[in-house]
Coordinates of N, CA and C in Angstrom, one line a residue:
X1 N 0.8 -1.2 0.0 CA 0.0 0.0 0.0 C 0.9 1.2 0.0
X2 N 0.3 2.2 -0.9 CA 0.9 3.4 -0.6 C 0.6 4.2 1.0
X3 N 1.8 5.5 1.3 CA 1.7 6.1 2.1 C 0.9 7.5 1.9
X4 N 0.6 7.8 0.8 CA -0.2 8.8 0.1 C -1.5 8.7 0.2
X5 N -2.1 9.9 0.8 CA -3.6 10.4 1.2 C -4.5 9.7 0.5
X6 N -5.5 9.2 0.7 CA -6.4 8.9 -0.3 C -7.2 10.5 -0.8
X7 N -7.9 10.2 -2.3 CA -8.1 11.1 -2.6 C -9.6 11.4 -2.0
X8 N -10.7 12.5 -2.3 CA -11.8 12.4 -1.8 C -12.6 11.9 -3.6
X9 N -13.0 11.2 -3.2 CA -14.5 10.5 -3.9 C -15.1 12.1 -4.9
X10 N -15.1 12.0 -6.2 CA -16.0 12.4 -6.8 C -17.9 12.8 -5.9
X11 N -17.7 13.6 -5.8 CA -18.9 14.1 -4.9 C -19.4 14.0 -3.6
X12 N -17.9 13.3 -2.7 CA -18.0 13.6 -1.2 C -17.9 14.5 -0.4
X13 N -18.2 15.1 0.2 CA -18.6 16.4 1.2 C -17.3 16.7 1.1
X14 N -17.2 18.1 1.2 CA -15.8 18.7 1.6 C -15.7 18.8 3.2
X15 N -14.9 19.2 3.8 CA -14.5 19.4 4.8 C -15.0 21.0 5.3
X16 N -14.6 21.4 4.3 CA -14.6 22.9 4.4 C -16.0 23.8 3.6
X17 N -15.9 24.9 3.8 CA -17.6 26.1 3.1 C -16.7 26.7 2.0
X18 N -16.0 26.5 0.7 CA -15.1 27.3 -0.4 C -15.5 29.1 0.3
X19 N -16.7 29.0 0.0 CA -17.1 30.6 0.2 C -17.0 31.0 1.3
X20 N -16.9 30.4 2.8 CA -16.3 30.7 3.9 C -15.1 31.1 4.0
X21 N -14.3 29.9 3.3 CA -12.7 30.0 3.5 C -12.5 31.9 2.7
X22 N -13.1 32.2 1.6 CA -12.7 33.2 0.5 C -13.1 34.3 1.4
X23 N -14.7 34.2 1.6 CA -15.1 35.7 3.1 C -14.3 35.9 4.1
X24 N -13.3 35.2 4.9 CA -12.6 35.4 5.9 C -11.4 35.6 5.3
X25 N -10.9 35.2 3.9 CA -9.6 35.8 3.6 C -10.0 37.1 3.0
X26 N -11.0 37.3 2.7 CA -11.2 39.1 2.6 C -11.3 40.1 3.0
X27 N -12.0 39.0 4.6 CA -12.2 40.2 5.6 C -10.6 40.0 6.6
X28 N -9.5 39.2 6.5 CA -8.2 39.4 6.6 C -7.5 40.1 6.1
X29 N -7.7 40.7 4.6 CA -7.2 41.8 4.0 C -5.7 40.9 3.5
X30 N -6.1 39.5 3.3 CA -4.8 38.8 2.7 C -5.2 38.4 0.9
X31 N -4.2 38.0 0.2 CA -4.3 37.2 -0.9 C -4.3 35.9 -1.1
X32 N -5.0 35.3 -1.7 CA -5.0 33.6 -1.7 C -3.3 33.7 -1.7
X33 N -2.0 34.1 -2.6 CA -0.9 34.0 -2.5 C -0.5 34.2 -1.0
X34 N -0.8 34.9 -0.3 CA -0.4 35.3 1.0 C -1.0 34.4 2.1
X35 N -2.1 33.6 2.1 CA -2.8 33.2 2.8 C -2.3 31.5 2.5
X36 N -1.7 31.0 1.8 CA -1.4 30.1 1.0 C 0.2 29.9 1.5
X37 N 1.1 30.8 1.7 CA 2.3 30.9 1.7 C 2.6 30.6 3.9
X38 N 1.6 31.3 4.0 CA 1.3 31.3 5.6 C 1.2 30.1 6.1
X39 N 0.1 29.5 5.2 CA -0.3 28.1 5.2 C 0.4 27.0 5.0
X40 N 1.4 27.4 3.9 CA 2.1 26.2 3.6 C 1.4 25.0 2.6
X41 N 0.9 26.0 1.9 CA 0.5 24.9 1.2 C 0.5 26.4 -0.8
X42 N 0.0 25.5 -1.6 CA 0.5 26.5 -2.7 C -0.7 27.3 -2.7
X43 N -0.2 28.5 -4.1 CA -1.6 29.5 -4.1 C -2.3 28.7 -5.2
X44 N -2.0 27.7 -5.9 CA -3.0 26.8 -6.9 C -4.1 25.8 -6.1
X45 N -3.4 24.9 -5.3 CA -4.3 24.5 -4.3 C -5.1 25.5 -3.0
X46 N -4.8 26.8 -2.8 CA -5.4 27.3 -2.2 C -6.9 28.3 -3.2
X47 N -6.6 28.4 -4.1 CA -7.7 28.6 -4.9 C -8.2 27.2 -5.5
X48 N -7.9 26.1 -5.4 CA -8.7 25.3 -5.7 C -9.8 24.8 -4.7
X49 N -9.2 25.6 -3.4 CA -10.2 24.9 -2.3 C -11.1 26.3 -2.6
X50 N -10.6 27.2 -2.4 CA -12.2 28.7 -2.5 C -12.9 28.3 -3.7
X51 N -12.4 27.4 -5.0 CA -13.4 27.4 -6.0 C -14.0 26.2 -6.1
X52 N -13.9 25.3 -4.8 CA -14.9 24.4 -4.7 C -14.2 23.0 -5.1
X53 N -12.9 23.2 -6.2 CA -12.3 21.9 -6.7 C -11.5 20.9 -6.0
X54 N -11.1 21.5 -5.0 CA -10.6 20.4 -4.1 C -10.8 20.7 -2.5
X55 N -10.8 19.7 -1.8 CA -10.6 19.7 -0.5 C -9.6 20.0 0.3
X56 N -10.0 20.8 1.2 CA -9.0 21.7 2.4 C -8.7 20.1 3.6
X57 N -7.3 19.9 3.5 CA -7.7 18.8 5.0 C -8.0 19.5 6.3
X58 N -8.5 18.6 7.1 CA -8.7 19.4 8.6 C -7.4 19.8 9.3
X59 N -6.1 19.4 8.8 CA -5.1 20.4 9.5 C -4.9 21.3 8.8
X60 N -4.6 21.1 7.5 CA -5.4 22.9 6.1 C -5.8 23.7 7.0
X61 N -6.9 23.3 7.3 CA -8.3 24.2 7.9 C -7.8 24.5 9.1
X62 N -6.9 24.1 10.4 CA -6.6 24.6 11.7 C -5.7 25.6 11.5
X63 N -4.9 25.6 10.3 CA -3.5 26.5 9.8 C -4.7 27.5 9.5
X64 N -5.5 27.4 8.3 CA -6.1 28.5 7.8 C -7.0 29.3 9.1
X65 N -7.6 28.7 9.9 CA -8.5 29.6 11.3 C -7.2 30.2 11.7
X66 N -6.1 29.9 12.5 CA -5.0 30.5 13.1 C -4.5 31.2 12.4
X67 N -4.6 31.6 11.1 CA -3.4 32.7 10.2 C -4.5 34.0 10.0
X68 N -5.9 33.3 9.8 CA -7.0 34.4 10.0 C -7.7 34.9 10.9
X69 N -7.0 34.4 12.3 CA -7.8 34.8 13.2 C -9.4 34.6 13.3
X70 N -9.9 32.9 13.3 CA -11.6 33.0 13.2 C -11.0 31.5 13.5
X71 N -12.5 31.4 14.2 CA -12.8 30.3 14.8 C -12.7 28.6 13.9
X72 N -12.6 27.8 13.9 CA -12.0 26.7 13.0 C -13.6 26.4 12.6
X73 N -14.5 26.5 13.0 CA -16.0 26.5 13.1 C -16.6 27.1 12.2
X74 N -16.1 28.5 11.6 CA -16.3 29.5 10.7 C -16.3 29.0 9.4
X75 N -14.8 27.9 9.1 CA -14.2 27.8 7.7 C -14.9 25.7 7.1
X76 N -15.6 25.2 8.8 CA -15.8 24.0 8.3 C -17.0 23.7 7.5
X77 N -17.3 23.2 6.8 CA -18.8 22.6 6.0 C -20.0 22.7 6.8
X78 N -21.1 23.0 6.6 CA -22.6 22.4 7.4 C -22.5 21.3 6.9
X79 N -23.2 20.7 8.3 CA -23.3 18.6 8.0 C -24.6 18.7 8.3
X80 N -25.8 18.1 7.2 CA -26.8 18.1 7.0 C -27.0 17.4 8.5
X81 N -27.9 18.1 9.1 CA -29.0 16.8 10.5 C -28.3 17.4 11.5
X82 N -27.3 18.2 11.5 CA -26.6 18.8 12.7 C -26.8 20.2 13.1
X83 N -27.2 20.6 14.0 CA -27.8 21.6 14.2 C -26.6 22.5 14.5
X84 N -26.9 23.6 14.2 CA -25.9 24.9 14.7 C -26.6 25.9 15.8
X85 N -25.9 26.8 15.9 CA -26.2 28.0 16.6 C -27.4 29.1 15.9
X86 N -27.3 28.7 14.8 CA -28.1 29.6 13.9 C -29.4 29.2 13.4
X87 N -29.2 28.2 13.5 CA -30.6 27.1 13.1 C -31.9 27.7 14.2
X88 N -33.0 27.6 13.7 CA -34.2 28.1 14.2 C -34.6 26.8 14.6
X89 N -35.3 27.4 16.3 CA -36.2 25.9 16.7 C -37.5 26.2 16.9
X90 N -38.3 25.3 16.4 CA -39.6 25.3 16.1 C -40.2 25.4 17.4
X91 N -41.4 25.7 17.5 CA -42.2 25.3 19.0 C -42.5 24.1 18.9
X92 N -43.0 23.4 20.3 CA -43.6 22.5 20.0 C -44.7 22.4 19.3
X93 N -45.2 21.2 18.8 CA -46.7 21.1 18.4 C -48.2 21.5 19.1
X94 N -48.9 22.0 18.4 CA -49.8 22.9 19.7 C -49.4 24.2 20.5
X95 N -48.1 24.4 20.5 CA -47.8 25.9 21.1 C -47.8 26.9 19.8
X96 N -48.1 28.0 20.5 CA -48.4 28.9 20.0 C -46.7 29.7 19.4
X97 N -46.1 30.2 18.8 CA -44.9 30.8 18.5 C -44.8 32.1 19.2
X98 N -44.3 32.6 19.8 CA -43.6 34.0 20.5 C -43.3 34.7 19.9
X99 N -43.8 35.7 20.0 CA -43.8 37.1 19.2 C -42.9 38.1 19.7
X100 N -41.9 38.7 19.2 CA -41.2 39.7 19.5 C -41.5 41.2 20.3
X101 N -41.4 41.6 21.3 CA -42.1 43.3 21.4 C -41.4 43.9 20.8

């Protein structure tokens, strides 16, 4: 067997939000080149993760939170069935919903 990464599957979830990673390197005021070099990793595969083509690994992604200052939570995927902080909760059945003053 090789010692080389396997690749990800034609249509398996990325690790990472492309458009997350690109909004926090903008609101860093860095360049995929700059942001890439920090990283240690190149500026071809760093634009291929913001354009969706390839996957960021999860140590990628702890390098990338720490060079941008933002939470490692910011730059990972939504996983469908897993609830976030932002997700709206329903009332129960039969309650009435709460109205704002």
């Amino acid at each position: 067997m090789s010692d080389r990464p396997q690749r990800r599957r034609r249509g398996a979830p990325f690790h990472h939000a492309p458009e997350a990673v690109t909004y926090a390197r903008e609101q860093a005021g860095l360049s995929q080149k700059n942001l890439a070099e920090r990283c240690g990793i190149s500026q071809s595969l760093m634009c291929d993760i913001e354009a969706g083509r390839r996957n960021a690994t999860p140590a990628t992604l702890r390098r990338m939170a720490a060079v941008l200052n933002c939470p490692l939570v910011v730059l990972q995927s939504k996983r469908p069935g897993v609830p976030t902080s932002t997700d709206k909760t329903e009332a129960p059945t039969g309650m009435p919903e709460r109205k704002a003053f």
